[in-house]
Amino acid sequence: MTHKLDVEIKTPLEWGKRAIETVMRQYSPLNMPPANRWHYHQGVFLCGVHRIWELEPNNAYFDYIKGYVDGLVDEDGNFLFRRDELDAIQAGLLLFPLYKETGEYRYKEAARKLRSLLDTLNRNREGGYWHKDKYPNQMWLDGLYMAGPFAIQYGQQFNEGTLIDLVLAQEQLMRTSTKDEQTGLYVHAWDASKQADVCDPVTGKTTEVWGRALGWYAMTLIDFIDLLETELQKREPLIEVFQALMNRLIAYQDEESGLWYQVVDKGNEEGNWLESSCSCLFAYALAKGNRLGLLDDLALKHSEKAFNGLLSHSLEVATDGSVSLHDICIGTSIGRYQDYINRPTTVNDLHGVGAFALCAAELEKAIRQ
């Protein structure tokens, strides 16, 4: 699908820059959808912008991130955010680099407010956070990414080690409760009450391995491992889990395209389709695992294959140089097979462009080392 105009673009970093700049030209920081809201869609995209900025410190990238946060968070650290869901915490990842670069009080105080959610959000009987209040007793794989990396960084920066232990306990509960022993992958969610009609009444597990949820989990695992670099006792069990998951994911990578399916383990079933955002997240995890010395060079080759597949299968380049990433699943609740494959797709959804930028930055780092 890639337009021949851009054959001169050689590196993942250049593709990542092209993708984020396309969105930045289309929207002012506060007009990214959903406009004027503290929301994880913007958070994911801007985390991608930040990773690109780390490799190429263009002031326009940093100012765009700052423009979003400063438009919602006042100088005293006050802002409007949802108090009933893990999703509200994710955009808090932006606060750490802003605080580091500027030292402004507002960012530290806003982070403190988000951290306080972890004291008030509902939990199931096993101690696991509900994904949202409207989904009682349900733990979704998505939730580990929405709150986990923020909580670990907050615990490290503000000397709250018990917060790190809390996050790792959540990961273990989520992992053991969603593991599909037959595939070695993880299903989308687990209902501790076993009441949700799409969950197995005996185990409480959902039945399907949804790509993006598993992608969030894969990315979060390797990010946890990276963040816990000096805490070997906490890090080692995660390394084993991560390596096993990556080995299984490679087995489900589509041979022809290099991408992964919306329902990861059912590529041969009717109606299933190749999905961009999960392919970005899996490629990110493979590249970073290789860069950190936890996966061999074959893993890096699979990451590059996925990225090249995104360029040829999912990315379209216009004559003005802007890019469009296709085949991005819109958000979804838990469901059955038909529910996942019938979800609409969108173009340049922030989920997907953010994941693409994150992948491009991480693959660039792995190739350079």
Short mmCIF file of C-alpha atoms in Angstrom, two decimals:
data_model
loop_
_atom_site.label_atom_id
_atom_site.label_comp_id
_atom_site.label_asym_id
_atom_site.label_seq_id
_atom_site.Cartn_x
_atom_site.Cartn_y
_atom_site.Cartn_z
CA MET A 1 0.00 0.00 0.00
CA THR A 2 2.98 2.32 0.54
CA HIS A 3 3.23 4.98 -2.19
CA LYS A 4 6.38 4.81 -4.31
CA LEU A 5 6.97 8.48 -3.53
CA ASP A 6 8.52 7.47 -0.24
CA VAL A 7 10.95 4.75 -1.21
CA GLU A 8 13.72 7.05 0.03
CA ILE A 9 12.50 6.65 3.61
CA LYS A 10 14.86 4.02 4.95
CA THR A 11 14.60 3.97 8.73
CA PRO A 12 11.85 3.18 11.24
CA LEU A 13 12.54 6.55 12.90
CA GLU A 14 11.76 8.42 9.69
CA TRP A 15 8.50 6.52 9.30
CA GLY A 16 7.63 7.24 12.92
CA LYS A 17 8.29 10.94 12.42
CA ARG A 18 6.14 10.99 9.31
CA ALA A 19 3.27 9.31 11.18
CA ILE A 20 3.24 11.60 14.21
CA GLU A 21 3.68 14.73 12.12
CA THR A 22 0.65 13.77 10.06
CA VAL A 23 -1.51 13.75 13.19
CA MET A 24 0.12 16.87 14.59
CA ARG A 25 -0.73 18.79 11.42
CA GLN A 26 -4.31 17.55 11.50
CA TYR A 27 -5.07 18.44 15.13
CA SER A 28 -4.02 21.03 17.65
CA PRO A 29 -3.03 19.27 20.90
CA LEU A 30 -6.39 19.79 22.60
CA ASN A 31 -8.41 18.88 19.51
CA MET A 32 -7.11 15.34 19.25
CA PRO A 33 -10.17 13.10 19.63
CA PRO A 34 -11.87 12.95 22.06
CA ALA A 35 -11.23 16.70 22.16
CA ASN A 36 -10.47 18.56 25.39
CA ARG A 37 -10.36 15.40 27.50
CA TRP A 38 -7.76 13.69 29.64
CA HIS A 39 -7.87 10.35 27.87
CA TYR A 40 -5.68 7.38 27.09
CA HIS A 41 -6.15 7.72 23.31
CA GLN A 42 -4.16 10.95 23.42
CA GLY A 43 -1.88 9.44 26.05
CA VAL A 44 -0.87 6.53 23.83
CA PHE A 45 -0.22 8.78 20.86
CA LEU A 46 1.77 11.30 22.88
CA CYS A 47 3.84 8.54 24.49
CA GLY A 48 4.78 7.64 20.92
CA VAL A 49 5.64 11.27 20.22
CA HIS A 50 7.81 11.32 23.35
CA ARG A 51 9.74 8.22 22.30
CA ILE A 52 10.40 9.79 18.90
CA TRP A 53 11.49 13.00 20.64
CA GLU A 54 13.99 11.04 22.75
CA LEU A 55 15.68 9.92 19.54
CA GLU A 56 15.33 13.24 17.77
CA PRO A 57 14.75 16.12 20.22
CA ASN A 58 12.66 18.35 17.97
CA ASN A 59 11.16 21.13 20.10
CA ALA A 60 7.91 20.90 18.15
CA TYR A 61 7.37 17.37 19.47
CA PHE A 62 7.96 18.33 23.10
CA ASP A 63 5.84 21.46 22.79
CA TYR A 64 2.97 19.46 21.34
CA ILE A 65 3.00 17.10 24.33
CA LYS A 66 3.25 20.04 26.72
CA GLY A 67 0.45 21.85 24.92
CA TYR A 68 -1.92 18.95 25.51
CA VAL A 69 -1.12 18.58 29.20
CA ASP A 70 -0.98 22.32 29.95
CA GLY A 71 -4.33 22.81 28.25
CA LEU A 72 -5.95 20.46 30.77
CA VAL A 73 -3.83 20.75 33.93
CA ASP A 74 -3.69 24.16 35.61
CA GLU A 75 -0.64 25.58 37.38
CA ASP A 76 -1.80 24.07 40.69
CA GLY A 77 -2.07 20.58 39.25
CA ASN A 78 -5.87 20.56 39.09
CA PHE A 79 -7.60 18.85 36.19
CA LEU A 80 -10.70 16.86 35.29
CA PHE A 81 -10.29 13.10 34.93
CA ARG A 82 -12.39 9.99 35.39
CA ARG A 83 -12.32 8.56 38.91
CA ASP A 84 -13.86 5.20 38.03
CA GLU A 85 -11.41 3.53 35.65
CA LEU A 86 -7.82 2.47 35.18
CA ASP A 87 -7.79 4.09 31.74
CA ALA A 88 -7.61 7.55 33.33
CA ILE A 89 -4.11 6.87 34.65
CA GLN A 90 -2.34 6.10 31.36
CA ALA A 91 -1.87 9.69 30.17
CA GLY A 92 -0.08 10.30 33.45
CA LEU A 93 3.00 8.82 31.77
CA LEU A 94 3.38 12.20 30.08
CA LEU A 95 3.81 13.95 33.42
CA PHE A 96 7.18 12.37 34.22
CA PRO A 97 9.18 13.77 31.27
CA LEU A 98 7.45 17.13 31.61
CA TYR A 99 8.36 17.31 35.30
CA LYS A 100 11.91 16.20 34.56
CA GLU A 101 12.41 18.84 31.87
CA THR A 102 10.65 21.76 33.56
CA GLY A 103 10.45 21.05 37.29
CA GLU A 104 6.98 22.61 37.32
CA TYR A 105 4.86 21.78 40.36
CA ARG A 106 1.73 21.16 38.31
CA TYR A 107 3.09 17.93 36.84
CA LYS A 108 4.12 16.41 40.16
CA GLU A 109 0.78 17.31 41.73
CA ALA A 110 -1.22 15.95 38.81
CA ALA A 111 0.74 12.70 39.08
CA ARG A 112 -0.06 12.53 42.79
CA LYS A 113 -3.75 12.88 42.05
CA LEU A 114 -3.66 10.05 39.51
CA ARG A 115 -1.67 7.88 41.88
CA SER A 116 -4.41 8.38 44.50
CA LEU A 117 -6.85 6.53 42.26
CA LEU A 118 -5.06 3.33 43.20
CA ASP A 119 -6.30 3.84 46.76
CA THR A 120 -9.95 4.21 45.78
CA LEU A 121 -10.68 2.10 42.70
CA ASN A 122 -12.79 -0.98 43.29
CA ARG A 123 -11.16 -4.40 43.56
CA ASN A 124 -12.37 -7.98 43.35
CA ARG A 125 -12.04 -10.49 46.17
CA GLU A 126 -8.56 -11.49 45.01
CA GLY A 127 -7.39 -7.88 45.22
CA GLY A 128 -7.46 -7.22 41.48
CA TYR A 129 -8.58 -3.84 40.21
CA TRP A 130 -11.81 -3.67 38.28
CA HIS A 131 -11.07 -2.34 34.81
CA LYS A 132 -13.92 0.16 35.18
CA ASP A 133 -16.72 0.53 37.68
CA LYS A 134 -19.23 -0.43 35.01
CA TYR A 135 -17.44 -3.78 34.58
CA PRO A 136 -17.59 -5.13 38.14
CA ASN A 137 -14.97 -7.71 39.15
CA GLN A 138 -13.45 -7.80 35.65
CA MET A 139 -9.69 -7.58 35.10
CA TRP A 140 -8.71 -6.80 31.50
CA LEU A 141 -5.21 -7.20 30.09
CA ASP A 142 -5.53 -3.61 28.89
CA GLY A 143 -5.60 -2.40 32.48
CA LEU A 144 -2.04 -3.45 33.26
CA TYR A 145 -0.74 -1.01 30.67
CA MET A 146 -3.22 1.69 31.65
CA ALA A 147 -1.92 1.91 35.22
CA GLY A 148 1.15 -0.29 35.63
CA PRO A 149 4.02 1.63 33.96
CA PHE A 150 2.80 4.86 35.55
CA ALA A 151 2.62 3.30 39.01
CA ILE A 152 6.10 1.78 38.81
CA GLN A 153 7.63 5.05 37.67
CA TYR A 154 5.77 6.96 40.36
CA GLY A 155 6.96 4.49 43.00
CA GLN A 156 10.54 4.82 41.82
CA GLN A 157 10.60 8.61 41.53
CA PHE A 158 8.77 9.35 44.76
CA ASN A 159 10.18 6.56 46.93
CA GLU A 160 7.04 4.44 47.24
CA GLY A 161 8.30 0.90 46.87
CA THR A 162 5.04 -0.66 48.05
CA LEU A 163 3.41 0.72 44.91
CA ILE A 164 5.77 -1.35 42.77
CA ASP A 165 4.87 -4.46 44.76
CA LEU A 166 1.19 -3.68 44.25
CA VAL A 167 1.63 -3.47 40.49
CA LEU A 168 3.56 -6.72 40.30
CA ALA A 169 0.87 -8.48 42.35
CA GLN A 170 -1.70 -7.21 39.84
CA GLU A 171 0.37 -8.57 36.96
CA GLN A 172 0.67 -11.99 38.55
CA LEU A 173 -3.05 -12.21 39.29
CA MET A 174 -3.96 -11.09 35.80
CA ARG A 175 -1.49 -13.47 34.18
CA THR A 176 -2.50 -16.56 36.12
CA SER A 177 -6.19 -15.78 35.64
CA THR A 178 -6.11 -15.22 31.86
CA LYS A 179 -3.55 -17.81 30.71
CA ASP A 180 -4.75 -20.09 27.93
CA GLU A 181 -2.71 -23.23 28.45
CA GLN A 182 -3.50 -24.60 24.98
CA THR A 183 -1.97 -21.68 23.07
CA GLY A 184 0.39 -20.23 25.65
CA LEU A 185 -1.28 -16.86 25.11
CA TYR A 186 -3.62 -14.82 27.32
CA VAL A 187 -7.31 -14.17 26.80
CA HIS A 188 -8.72 -10.67 27.00
CA ALA A 189 -10.10 -10.71 30.53
CA TRP A 190 -11.14 -12.53 33.68
CA ASP A 191 -14.28 -12.02 35.73
CA ALA A 192 -13.60 -12.97 39.34
CA SER A 193 -17.35 -13.20 40.03
CA LYS A 194 -17.91 -15.49 37.00
CA GLN A 195 -21.09 -13.59 36.23
CA ALA A 196 -20.34 -11.97 32.86
CA ASP A 197 -22.21 -13.84 30.14
CA VAL A 198 -19.22 -13.90 27.75
CA CYS A 199 -16.97 -15.54 30.36
CA ASP A 200 -16.58 -19.22 31.13
CA PRO A 201 -18.84 -19.96 34.12
CA VAL A 202 -16.21 -22.20 35.71
CA THR A 203 -12.97 -20.26 35.18
CA GLY A 204 -14.33 -16.75 34.69
CA LYS A 205 -12.09 -16.32 31.63
CA THR A 206 -13.19 -14.81 28.36
CA THR A 207 -12.74 -17.14 25.41
CA GLU A 208 -10.78 -15.03 22.93
CA VAL A 209 -7.23 -13.72 22.56
CA TRP A 210 -7.80 -10.15 21.38
CA GLY A 211 -4.77 -8.72 19.63
CA ARG A 212 -4.51 -5.24 21.09
CA ALA A 213 -5.14 -6.34 24.67
CA LEU A 214 -2.39 -8.93 24.36
CA GLY A 215 -0.25 -6.26 22.69
CA TRP A 216 -0.66 -3.95 25.67
CA TYR A 217 0.34 -6.82 27.93
CA ALA A 218 3.41 -7.77 25.86
CA MET A 219 4.61 -4.16 25.74
CA THR A 220 3.98 -3.69 29.45
CA LEU A 221 5.93 -6.82 30.37
CA ILE A 222 9.08 -5.69 28.61
CA ASP A 223 8.65 -2.13 29.91
CA PHE A 224 8.36 -3.49 33.47
CA ILE A 225 11.53 -5.52 32.93
CA ASP A 226 13.31 -2.41 31.70
CA LEU A 227 12.07 -0.24 34.58
CA LEU A 228 13.10 -2.88 37.14
CA GLU A 229 16.64 -3.15 35.76
CA THR A 230 18.27 -2.97 39.20
CA GLU A 231 15.71 -5.12 41.03
CA LEU A 232 16.72 -8.57 39.88
CA GLN A 233 14.49 -10.53 42.24
CA LYS A 234 11.39 -8.79 40.91
CA ARG A 235 12.60 -8.80 37.33
CA GLU A 236 13.58 -12.42 36.82
CA PRO A 237 10.08 -14.01 36.96
CA LEU A 238 8.85 -11.47 34.40
CA ILE A 239 11.70 -12.32 32.03
CA GLU A 240 10.67 -15.97 31.95
CA VAL A 241 7.04 -15.07 31.29
CA PHE A 242 8.02 -12.57 28.59
CA GLN A 243 10.30 -14.97 26.73
CA ALA A 244 7.65 -17.69 26.72
CA LEU A 245 5.02 -15.30 25.41
CA MET A 246 7.24 -13.98 22.63
CA ASN A 247 8.05 -17.50 21.49
CA ARG A 248 4.36 -18.30 21.25
CA LEU A 249 3.50 -15.03 19.48
CA ILE A 250 6.04 -15.69 16.75
CA ALA A 251 4.20 -18.92 16.00
CA TYR A 252 1.02 -16.95 15.26
CA GLN A 253 2.62 -14.28 13.05
CA ASP A 254 1.13 -14.41 9.57
CA GLU A 255 3.79 -15.80 7.26
CA GLU A 256 2.85 -13.79 4.19
CA SER A 257 2.18 -10.34 5.65
CA GLY A 258 4.25 -10.45 8.83
CA LEU A 259 1.27 -9.14 10.81
CA TRP A 260 -0.99 -10.63 13.47
CA TYR A 261 -4.74 -11.20 13.47
CA GLN A 262 -7.46 -9.40 15.38
CA VAL A 263 -8.12 -12.69 17.21
CA VAL A 264 -4.52 -13.79 17.43
CA ASP A 265 -4.79 -17.56 17.49
CA LYS A 266 -7.60 -17.98 14.93
CA GLY A 267 -6.08 -16.65 11.74
CA ASN A 268 -7.63 -19.43 9.69
CA GLU A 269 -11.18 -18.87 10.92
CA GLU A 270 -13.81 -17.12 8.86
CA GLY A 271 -14.00 -13.37 9.17
CA ASN A 272 -10.73 -12.82 11.01
CA TRP A 273 -8.48 -10.05 9.71
CA LEU A 274 -4.99 -8.61 10.12
CA GLU A 275 -4.92 -5.79 12.66
CA SER A 276 -2.38 -2.96 12.70
CA SER A 277 -2.17 -1.81 16.31
CA CYS A 278 -1.49 -5.22 17.82
CA SER A 279 1.11 -5.88 15.12
CA CYS A 280 2.87 -2.65 16.16
CA LEU A 281 2.82 -3.63 19.83
CA PHE A 282 4.10 -7.15 19.24
CA ALA A 283 6.87 -5.80 17.00
CA TYR A 284 7.77 -3.31 19.74
CA ALA A 285 8.06 -6.09 22.33
CA LEU A 286 10.19 -8.28 20.06
CA ALA A 287 12.56 -5.43 19.22
CA LYS A 288 12.93 -4.26 22.80
CA GLY A 289 13.39 -7.80 24.07
CA ASN A 290 16.24 -8.20 21.60
CA ARG A 291 17.77 -4.83 22.51
CA LEU A 292 17.77 -5.72 26.20
CA GLY A 293 19.46 -9.04 25.47
CA LEU A 294 16.48 -11.20 26.37
CA LEU A 295 15.60 -12.39 22.86
CA ASP A 296 17.87 -13.56 20.04
CA ASP A 297 18.40 -11.95 16.66
CA LEU A 298 15.63 -14.06 15.15
CA ALA A 299 13.18 -12.11 17.28
CA LEU A 300 14.52 -8.87 15.81
CA LYS A 301 14.02 -10.29 12.33
CA HIS A 302 10.40 -11.06 13.18
CA SER A 303 9.99 -7.50 14.45
CA GLU A 304 11.42 -6.09 11.23
CA LYS A 305 9.18 -8.40 9.22
CA ALA A 306 6.15 -7.05 11.06
CA PHE A 307 7.23 -3.43 10.53
CA ASN A 308 7.80 -4.03 6.83
CA GLY A 309 4.41 -5.71 6.71
CA LEU A 310 2.82 -2.62 8.20
CA LEU A 311 4.49 -0.49 5.53
CA SER A 312 3.33 -2.68 2.67
CA HIS A 313 -0.05 -3.87 3.96
CA SER A 314 -1.42 -1.12 6.20
CA LEU A 315 0.29 2.19 5.46
CA GLU A 316 -0.68 4.59 2.70
CA VAL A 317 1.36 7.66 1.76
CA ALA A 318 -0.33 10.66 0.15
CA THR A 319 1.29 12.90 -2.43
CA ASP A 320 1.85 15.56 0.26
CA GLY A 321 3.87 13.06 2.29
CA SER A 322 1.28 12.47 5.02
CA VAL A 323 0.62 8.87 6.01
CA SER A 324 -2.51 6.91 6.82
CA LEU A 325 -2.40 3.77 8.94
CA HIS A 326 -5.32 1.48 8.13
CA ASP A 327 -6.93 -1.57 9.75
CA ILE A 328 -6.92 -0.26 13.32
CA CYS A 329 -9.61 -1.79 15.50
CA ILE A 330 -11.67 0.74 17.39
CA GLY A 331 -11.90 0.09 21.12
CA THR A 332 -13.91 -2.86 22.29
CA SER A 333 -15.33 -4.43 25.39
CA ILE A 334 -14.95 -8.13 26.13
CA GLY A 335 -16.90 -10.45 23.88
CA ARG A 336 -17.09 -13.62 21.83
CA TYR A 337 -15.32 -14.35 18.55
CA GLN A 338 -17.95 -12.68 16.37
CA ASP A 339 -17.89 -9.57 18.53
CA TYR A 340 -14.17 -9.05 17.92
CA ILE A 341 -14.11 -9.74 14.20
CA ASN A 342 -17.16 -7.52 13.63
CA ARG A 343 -15.58 -4.47 15.28
CA PRO A 344 -15.17 -1.57 12.83
CA THR A 345 -11.74 -0.44 11.73
CA THR A 346 -10.51 3.11 11.47
CA VAL A 347 -7.70 5.07 9.83
CA ASN A 348 -5.08 6.97 11.88
CA ASP A 349 -6.87 6.24 15.13
CA LEU A 350 -4.61 7.44 17.94
CA HIS A 351 -4.37 3.88 19.31
CA GLY A 352 -2.75 2.80 16.08
CA VAL A 353 -0.55 5.78 15.24
CA GLY A 354 0.69 5.88 18.82
CA ALA A 355 1.53 2.18 18.72
CA PHE A 356 3.22 2.66 15.33
CA ALA A 357 5.39 5.47 16.70
CA LEU A 358 6.32 3.44 19.77
CA CYS A 359 7.23 0.51 17.54
CA ALA A 360 9.23 2.67 15.12
CA ALA A 361 11.25 4.23 17.95
CA GLU A 362 12.01 0.91 19.60
CA LEU A 363 12.93 -0.83 16.36
CA GLU A 364 15.24 2.09 15.54
CA LYS A 365 17.01 1.64 18.88
CA ALA A 366 17.37 -2.11 18.36
CA ILE A 367 18.79 -1.71 14.85
CA ARG A 368 21.27 0.96 15.96
CA GLN A 369 22.77 -1.04 18.83
#
